[in-house]
Short mmCIF file of N, CA, C and O in Angstrom, two decimals:
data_model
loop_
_atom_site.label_atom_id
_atom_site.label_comp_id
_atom_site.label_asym_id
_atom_site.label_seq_id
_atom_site.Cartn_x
_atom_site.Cartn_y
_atom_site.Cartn_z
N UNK A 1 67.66 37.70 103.82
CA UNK A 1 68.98 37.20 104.20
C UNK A 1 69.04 35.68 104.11
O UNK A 1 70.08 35.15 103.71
N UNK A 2 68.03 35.02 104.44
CA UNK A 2 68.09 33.58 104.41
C UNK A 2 67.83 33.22 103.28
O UNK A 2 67.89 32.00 103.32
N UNK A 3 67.57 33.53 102.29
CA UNK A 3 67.36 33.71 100.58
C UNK A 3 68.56 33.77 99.83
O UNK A 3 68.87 33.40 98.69
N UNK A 4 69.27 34.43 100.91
CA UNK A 4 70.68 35.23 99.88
C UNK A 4 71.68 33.97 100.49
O UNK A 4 72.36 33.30 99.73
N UNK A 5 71.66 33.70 102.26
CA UNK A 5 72.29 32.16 102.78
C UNK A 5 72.20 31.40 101.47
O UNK A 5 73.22 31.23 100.80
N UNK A 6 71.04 30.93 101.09
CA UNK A 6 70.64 29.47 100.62
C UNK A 6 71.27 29.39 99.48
O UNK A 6 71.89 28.41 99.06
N UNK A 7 71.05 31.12 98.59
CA UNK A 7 71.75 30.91 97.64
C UNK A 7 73.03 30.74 97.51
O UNK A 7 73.44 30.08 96.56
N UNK A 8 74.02 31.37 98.54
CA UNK A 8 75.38 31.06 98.34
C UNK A 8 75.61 29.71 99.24
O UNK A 8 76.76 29.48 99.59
N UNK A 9 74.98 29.15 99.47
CA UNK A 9 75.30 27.58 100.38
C UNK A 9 74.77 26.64 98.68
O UNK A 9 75.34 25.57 98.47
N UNK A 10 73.83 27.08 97.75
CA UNK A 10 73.63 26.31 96.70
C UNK A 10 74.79 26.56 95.99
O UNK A 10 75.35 25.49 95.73
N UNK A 11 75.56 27.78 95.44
CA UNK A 11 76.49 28.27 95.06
C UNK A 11 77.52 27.16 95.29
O UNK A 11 77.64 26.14 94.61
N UNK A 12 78.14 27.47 96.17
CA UNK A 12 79.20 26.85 97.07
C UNK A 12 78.95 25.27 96.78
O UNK A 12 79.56 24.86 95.79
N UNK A 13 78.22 24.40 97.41
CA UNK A 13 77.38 23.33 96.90
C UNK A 13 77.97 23.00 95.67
O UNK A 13 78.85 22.14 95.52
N UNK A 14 77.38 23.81 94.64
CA UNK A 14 76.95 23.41 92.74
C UNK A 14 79.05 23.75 92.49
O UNK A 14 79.84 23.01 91.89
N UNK A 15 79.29 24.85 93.09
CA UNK A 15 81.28 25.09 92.83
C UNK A 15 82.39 24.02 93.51
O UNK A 15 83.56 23.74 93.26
N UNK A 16 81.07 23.43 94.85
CA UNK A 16 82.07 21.91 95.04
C UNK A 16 82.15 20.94 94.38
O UNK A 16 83.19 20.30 94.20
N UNK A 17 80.46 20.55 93.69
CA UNK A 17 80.27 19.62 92.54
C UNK A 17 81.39 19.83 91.46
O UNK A 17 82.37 19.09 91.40
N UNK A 18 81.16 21.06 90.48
CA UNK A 18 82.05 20.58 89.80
C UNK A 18 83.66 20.51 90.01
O UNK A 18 84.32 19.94 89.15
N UNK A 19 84.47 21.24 91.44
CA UNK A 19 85.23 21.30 91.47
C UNK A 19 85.82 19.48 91.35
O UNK A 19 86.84 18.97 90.87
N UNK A 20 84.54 18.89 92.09
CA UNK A 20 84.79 17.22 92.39
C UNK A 20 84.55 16.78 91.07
O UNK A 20 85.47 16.07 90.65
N UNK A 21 83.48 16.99 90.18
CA UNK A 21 83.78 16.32 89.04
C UNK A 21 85.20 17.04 88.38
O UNK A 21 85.60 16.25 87.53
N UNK A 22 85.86 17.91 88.43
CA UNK A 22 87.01 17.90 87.23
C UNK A 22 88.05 17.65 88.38
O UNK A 22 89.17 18.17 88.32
N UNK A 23 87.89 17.33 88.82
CA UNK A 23 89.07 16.50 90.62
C UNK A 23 88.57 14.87 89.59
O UNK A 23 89.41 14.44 88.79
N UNK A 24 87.72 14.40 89.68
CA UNK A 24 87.33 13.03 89.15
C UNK A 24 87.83 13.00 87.64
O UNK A 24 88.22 11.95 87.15
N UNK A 25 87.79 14.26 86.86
CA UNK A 25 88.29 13.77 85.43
C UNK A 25 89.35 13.64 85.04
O UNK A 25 89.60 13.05 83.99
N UNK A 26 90.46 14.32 85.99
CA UNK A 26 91.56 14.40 85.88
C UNK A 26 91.99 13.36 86.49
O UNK A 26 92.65 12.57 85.81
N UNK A 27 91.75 13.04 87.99
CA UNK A 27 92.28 12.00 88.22
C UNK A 27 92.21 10.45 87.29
O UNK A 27 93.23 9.77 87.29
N UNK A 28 91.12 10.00 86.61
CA UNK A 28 90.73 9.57 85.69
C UNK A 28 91.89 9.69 84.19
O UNK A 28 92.40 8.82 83.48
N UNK A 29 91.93 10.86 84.17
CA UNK A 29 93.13 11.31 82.87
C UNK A 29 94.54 10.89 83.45
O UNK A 29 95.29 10.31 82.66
N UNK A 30 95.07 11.17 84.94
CA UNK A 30 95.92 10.71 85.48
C UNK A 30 96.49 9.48 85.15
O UNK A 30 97.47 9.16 84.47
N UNK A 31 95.31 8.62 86.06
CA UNK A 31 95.02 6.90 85.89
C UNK A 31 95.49 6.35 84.72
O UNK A 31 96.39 5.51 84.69
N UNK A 32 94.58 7.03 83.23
CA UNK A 32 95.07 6.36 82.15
C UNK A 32 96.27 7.06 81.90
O UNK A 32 96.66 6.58 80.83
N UNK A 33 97.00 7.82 82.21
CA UNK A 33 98.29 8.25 81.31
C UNK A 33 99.26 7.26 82.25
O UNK A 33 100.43 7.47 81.93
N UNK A 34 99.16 6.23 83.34
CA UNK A 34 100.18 5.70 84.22
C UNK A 34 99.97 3.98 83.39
O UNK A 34 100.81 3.20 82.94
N UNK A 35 98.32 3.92 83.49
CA UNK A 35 98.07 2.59 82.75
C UNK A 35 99.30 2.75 80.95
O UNK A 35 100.14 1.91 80.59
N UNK A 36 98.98 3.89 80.34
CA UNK A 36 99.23 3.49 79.00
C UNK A 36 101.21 3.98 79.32
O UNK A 36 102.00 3.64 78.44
N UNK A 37 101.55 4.45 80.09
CA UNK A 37 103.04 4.29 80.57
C UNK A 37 103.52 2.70 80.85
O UNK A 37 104.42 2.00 80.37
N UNK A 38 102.55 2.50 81.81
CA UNK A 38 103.06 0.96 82.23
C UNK A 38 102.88 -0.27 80.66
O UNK A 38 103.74 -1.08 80.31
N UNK A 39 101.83 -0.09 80.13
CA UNK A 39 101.76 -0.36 78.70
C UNK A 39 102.94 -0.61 78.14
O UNK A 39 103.48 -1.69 77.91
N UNK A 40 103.35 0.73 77.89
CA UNK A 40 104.87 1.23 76.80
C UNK A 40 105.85 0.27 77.48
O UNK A 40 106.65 -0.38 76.82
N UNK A 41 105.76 0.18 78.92
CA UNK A 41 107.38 -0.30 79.26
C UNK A 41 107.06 -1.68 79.55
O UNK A 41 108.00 -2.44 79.75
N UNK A 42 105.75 -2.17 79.60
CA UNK A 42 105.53 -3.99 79.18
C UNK A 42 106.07 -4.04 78.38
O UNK A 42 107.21 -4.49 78.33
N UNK A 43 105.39 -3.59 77.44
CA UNK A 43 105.86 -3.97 75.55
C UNK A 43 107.03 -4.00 75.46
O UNK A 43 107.65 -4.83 74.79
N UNK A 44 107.72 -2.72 76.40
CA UNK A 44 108.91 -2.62 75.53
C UNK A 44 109.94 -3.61 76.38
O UNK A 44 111.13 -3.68 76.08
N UNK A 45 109.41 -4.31 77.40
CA UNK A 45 110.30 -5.37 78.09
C UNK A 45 109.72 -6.85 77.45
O UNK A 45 110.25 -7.87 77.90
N UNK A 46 109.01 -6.95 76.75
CA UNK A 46 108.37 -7.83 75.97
C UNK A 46 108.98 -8.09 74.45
O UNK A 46 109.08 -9.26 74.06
N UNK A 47 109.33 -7.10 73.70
CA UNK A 47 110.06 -6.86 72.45
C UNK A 47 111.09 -7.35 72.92
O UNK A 47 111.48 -8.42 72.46
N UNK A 48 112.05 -6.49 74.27
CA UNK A 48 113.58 -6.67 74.00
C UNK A 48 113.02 -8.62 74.59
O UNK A 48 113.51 -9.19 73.61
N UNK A 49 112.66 -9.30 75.09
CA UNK A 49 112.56 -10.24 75.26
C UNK A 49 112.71 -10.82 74.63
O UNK A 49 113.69 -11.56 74.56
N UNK A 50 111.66 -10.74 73.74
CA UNK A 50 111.24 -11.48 72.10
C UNK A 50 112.64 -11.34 71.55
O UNK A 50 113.32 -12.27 71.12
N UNK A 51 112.89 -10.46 71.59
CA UNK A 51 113.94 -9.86 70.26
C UNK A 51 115.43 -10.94 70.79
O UNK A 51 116.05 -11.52 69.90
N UNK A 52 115.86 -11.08 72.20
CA UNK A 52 117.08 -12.21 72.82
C UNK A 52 116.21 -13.89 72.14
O UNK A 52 116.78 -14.75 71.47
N UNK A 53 114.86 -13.91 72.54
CA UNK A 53 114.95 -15.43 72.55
C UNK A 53 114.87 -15.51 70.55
O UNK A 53 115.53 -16.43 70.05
N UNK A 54 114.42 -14.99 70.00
CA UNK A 54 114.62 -14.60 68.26
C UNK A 54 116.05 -15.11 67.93
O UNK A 54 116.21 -15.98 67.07
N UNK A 55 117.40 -14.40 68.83
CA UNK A 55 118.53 -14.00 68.44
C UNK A 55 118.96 -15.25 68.66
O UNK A 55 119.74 -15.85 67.92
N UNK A 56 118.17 -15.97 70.34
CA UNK A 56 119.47 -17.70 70.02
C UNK A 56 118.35 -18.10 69.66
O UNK A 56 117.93 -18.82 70.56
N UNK A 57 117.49 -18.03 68.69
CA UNK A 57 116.30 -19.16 68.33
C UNK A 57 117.18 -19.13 66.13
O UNK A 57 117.25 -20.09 65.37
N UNK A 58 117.72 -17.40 65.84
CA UNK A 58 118.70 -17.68 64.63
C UNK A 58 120.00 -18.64 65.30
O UNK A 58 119.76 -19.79 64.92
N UNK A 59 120.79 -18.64 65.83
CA UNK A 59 121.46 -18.99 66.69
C UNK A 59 121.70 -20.33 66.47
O UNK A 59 122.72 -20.92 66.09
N UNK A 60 120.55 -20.75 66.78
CA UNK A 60 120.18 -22.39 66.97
C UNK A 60 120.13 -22.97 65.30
O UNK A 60 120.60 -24.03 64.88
N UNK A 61 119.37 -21.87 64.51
CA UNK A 61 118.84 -22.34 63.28
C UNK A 61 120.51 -22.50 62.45
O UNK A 61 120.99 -23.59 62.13
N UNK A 62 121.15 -21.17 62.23
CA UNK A 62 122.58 -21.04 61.87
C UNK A 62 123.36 -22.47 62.26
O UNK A 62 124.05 -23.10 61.45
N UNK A 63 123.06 -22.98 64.00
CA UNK A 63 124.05 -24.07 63.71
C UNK A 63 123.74 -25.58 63.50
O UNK A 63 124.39 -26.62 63.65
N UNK A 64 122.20 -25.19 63.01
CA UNK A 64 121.61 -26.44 62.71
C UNK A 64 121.59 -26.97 60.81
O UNK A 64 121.64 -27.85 59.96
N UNK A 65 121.47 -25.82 61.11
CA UNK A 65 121.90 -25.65 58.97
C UNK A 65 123.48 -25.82 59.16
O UNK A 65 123.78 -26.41 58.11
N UNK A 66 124.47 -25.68 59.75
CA UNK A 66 125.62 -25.45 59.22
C UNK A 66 125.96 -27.29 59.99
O UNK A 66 126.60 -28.03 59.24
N UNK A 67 125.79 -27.52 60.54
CA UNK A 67 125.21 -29.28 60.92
C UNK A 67 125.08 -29.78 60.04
O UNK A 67 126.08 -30.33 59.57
N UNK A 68 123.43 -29.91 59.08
CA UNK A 68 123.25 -30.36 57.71
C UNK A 68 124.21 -30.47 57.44
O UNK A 68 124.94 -31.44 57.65
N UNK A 69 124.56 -28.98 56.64
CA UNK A 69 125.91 -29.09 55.59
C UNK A 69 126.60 -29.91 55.77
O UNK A 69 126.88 -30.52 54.73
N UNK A 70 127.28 -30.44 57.06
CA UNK A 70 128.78 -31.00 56.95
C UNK A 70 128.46 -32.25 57.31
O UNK A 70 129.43 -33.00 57.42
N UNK A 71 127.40 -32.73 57.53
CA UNK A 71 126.32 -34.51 57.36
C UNK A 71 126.29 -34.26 55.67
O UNK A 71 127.27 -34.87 55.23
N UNK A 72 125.56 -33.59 54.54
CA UNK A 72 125.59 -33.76 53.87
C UNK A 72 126.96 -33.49 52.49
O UNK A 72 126.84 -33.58 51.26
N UNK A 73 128.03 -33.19 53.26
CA UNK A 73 129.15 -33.24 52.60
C UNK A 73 129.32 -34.24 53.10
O UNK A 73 129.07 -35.12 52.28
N UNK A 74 129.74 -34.79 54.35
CA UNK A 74 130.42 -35.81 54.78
C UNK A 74 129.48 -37.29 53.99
O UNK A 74 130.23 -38.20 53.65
N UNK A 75 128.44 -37.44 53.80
CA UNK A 75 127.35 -38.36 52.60
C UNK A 75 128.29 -37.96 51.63
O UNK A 75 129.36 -38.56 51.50
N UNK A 76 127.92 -36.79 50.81
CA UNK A 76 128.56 -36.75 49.29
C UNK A 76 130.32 -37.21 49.33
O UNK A 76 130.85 -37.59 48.29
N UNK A 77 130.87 -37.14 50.25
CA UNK A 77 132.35 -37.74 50.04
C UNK A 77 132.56 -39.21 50.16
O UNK A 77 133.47 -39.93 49.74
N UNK A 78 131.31 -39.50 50.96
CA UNK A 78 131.86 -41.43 51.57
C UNK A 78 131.04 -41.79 50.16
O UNK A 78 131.37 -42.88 49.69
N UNK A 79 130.24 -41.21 49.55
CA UNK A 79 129.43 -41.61 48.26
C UNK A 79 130.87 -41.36 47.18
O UNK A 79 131.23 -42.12 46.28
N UNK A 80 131.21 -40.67 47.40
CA UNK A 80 132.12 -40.29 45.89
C UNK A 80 133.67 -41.53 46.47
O UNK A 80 134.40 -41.91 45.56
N UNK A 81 133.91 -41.89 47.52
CA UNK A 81 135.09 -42.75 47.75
C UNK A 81 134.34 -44.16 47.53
O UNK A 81 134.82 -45.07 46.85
N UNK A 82 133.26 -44.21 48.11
CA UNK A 82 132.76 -45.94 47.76
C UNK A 82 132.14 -45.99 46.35
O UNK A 82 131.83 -47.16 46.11
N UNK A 83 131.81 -45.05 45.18
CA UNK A 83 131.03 -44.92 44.37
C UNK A 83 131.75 -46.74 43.35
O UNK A 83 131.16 -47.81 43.22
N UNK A 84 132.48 -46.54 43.10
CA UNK A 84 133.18 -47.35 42.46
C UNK A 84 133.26 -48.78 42.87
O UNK A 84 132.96 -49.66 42.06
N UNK A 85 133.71 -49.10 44.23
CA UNK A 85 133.53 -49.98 44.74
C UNK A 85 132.14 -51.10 44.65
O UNK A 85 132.10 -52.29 44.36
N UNK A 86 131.05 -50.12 45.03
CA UNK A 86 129.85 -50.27 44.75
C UNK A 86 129.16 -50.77 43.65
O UNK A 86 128.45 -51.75 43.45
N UNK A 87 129.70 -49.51 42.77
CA UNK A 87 129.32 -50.31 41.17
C UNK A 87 129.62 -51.73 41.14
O UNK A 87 128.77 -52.61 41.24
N UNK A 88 131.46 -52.00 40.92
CA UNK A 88 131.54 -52.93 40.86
C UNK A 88 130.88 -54.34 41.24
O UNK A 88 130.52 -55.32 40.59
N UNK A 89 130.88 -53.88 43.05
CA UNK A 89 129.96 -55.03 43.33
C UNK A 89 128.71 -55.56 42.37
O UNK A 89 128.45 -56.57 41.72
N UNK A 90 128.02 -54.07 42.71
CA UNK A 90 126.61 -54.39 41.66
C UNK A 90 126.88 -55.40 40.58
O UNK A 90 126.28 -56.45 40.36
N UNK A 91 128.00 -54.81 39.88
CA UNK A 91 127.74 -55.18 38.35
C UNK A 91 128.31 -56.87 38.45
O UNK A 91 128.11 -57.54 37.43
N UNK A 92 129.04 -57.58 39.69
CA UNK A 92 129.09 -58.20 39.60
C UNK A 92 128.34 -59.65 40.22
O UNK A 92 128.79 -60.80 40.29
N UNK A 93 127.16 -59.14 40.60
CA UNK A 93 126.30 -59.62 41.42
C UNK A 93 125.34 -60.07 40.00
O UNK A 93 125.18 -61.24 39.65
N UNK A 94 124.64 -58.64 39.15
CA UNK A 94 124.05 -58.66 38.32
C UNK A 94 124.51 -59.77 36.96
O UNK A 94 123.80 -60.58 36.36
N UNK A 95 125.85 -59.47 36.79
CA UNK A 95 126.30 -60.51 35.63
C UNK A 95 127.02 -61.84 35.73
O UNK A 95 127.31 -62.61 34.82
N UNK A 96 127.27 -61.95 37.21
CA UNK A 96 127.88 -63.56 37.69
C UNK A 96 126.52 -64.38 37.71
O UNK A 96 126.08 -64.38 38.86
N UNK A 97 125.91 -64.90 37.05
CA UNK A 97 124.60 -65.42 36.92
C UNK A 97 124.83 -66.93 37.11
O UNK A 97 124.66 -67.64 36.12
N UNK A 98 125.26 -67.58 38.45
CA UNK A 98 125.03 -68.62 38.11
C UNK A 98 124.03 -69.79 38.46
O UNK A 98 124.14 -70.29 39.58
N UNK A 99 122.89 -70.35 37.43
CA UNK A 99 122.15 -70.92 37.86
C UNK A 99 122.25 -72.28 38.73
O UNK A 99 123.28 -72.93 38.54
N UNK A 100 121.55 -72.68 39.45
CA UNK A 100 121.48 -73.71 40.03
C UNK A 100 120.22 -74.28 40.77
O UNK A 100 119.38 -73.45 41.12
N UNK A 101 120.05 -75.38 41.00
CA UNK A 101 118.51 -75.87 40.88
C UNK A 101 118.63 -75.21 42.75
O UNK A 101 119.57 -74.94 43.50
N UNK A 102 116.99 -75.17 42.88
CA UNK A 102 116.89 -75.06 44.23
C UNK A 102 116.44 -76.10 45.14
O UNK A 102 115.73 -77.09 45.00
N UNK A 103 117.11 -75.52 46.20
CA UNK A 103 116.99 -77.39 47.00
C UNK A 103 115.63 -77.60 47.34
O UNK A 103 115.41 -78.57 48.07
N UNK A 104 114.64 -76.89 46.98
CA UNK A 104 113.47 -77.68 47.50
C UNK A 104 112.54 -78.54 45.85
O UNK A 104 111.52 -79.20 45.61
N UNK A 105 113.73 -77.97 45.09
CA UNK A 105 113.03 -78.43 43.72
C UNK A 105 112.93 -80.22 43.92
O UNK A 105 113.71 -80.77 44.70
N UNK A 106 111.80 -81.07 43.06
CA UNK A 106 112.04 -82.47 43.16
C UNK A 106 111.86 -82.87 41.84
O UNK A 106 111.11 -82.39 40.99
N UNK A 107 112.82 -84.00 41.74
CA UNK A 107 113.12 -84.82 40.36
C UNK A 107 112.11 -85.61 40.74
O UNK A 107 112.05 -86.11 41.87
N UNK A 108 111.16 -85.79 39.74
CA UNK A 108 110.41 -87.02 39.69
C UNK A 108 110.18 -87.49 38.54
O UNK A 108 109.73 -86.91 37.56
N UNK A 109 110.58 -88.86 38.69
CA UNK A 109 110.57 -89.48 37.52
C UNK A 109 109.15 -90.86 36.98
O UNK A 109 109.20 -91.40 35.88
#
């Protein structure tokens, strides 16, 4: 009888073990299916994040290019109204040539 005890107290024993290890594997399987949940809904509060500061970061770019543009029209028009003016000057800077001695030059005779 104390043979047949021991064996069902080892029984019992060895059926608590593994009941506790697959109590431990599951809880374990639990654990990671909450970790890789919380995962999914970082990311996915991380994307839509990304994805707003993206939207005014085009935003910014759209009205920084469309800026350029109207600096570099507003150049090409004051260029095309003074173009002429300009020349002229030039050309009359370049061909009014008139010499004259410079005052630090000295006559010596």
């Amino acid at each position: 009888q104390l043979l047949q005890a021991e064996k069902r107290a080892a029984e019992k024993v060895a059926d608590a073990r593994k009941r506790k290890a697959r109590r431990l594997k599951q809880a374990k399987e639990e654990a990671q299916m909450e970790v890789e949940q919380y995962r999914r809904e970082r990311e996915h509060e991380f994307q839509s994040k990304q994805q707003a500061a993206m939207g005014s970061q085009g935003n910014l770019s759209a009205e920084v290019e469309q800026a350029t543009r109207r600096q570099v029209q507003g150049m090409q028009s004051s260029q095309q109204r003074n173009r002429e003016r300009v020349l002229a000057q030039l050309l009359g800077m370049v061909c009014d040539v008139r010499p004259q001695v410079h005052p630090n030059y000295r006559i010596s005779a």
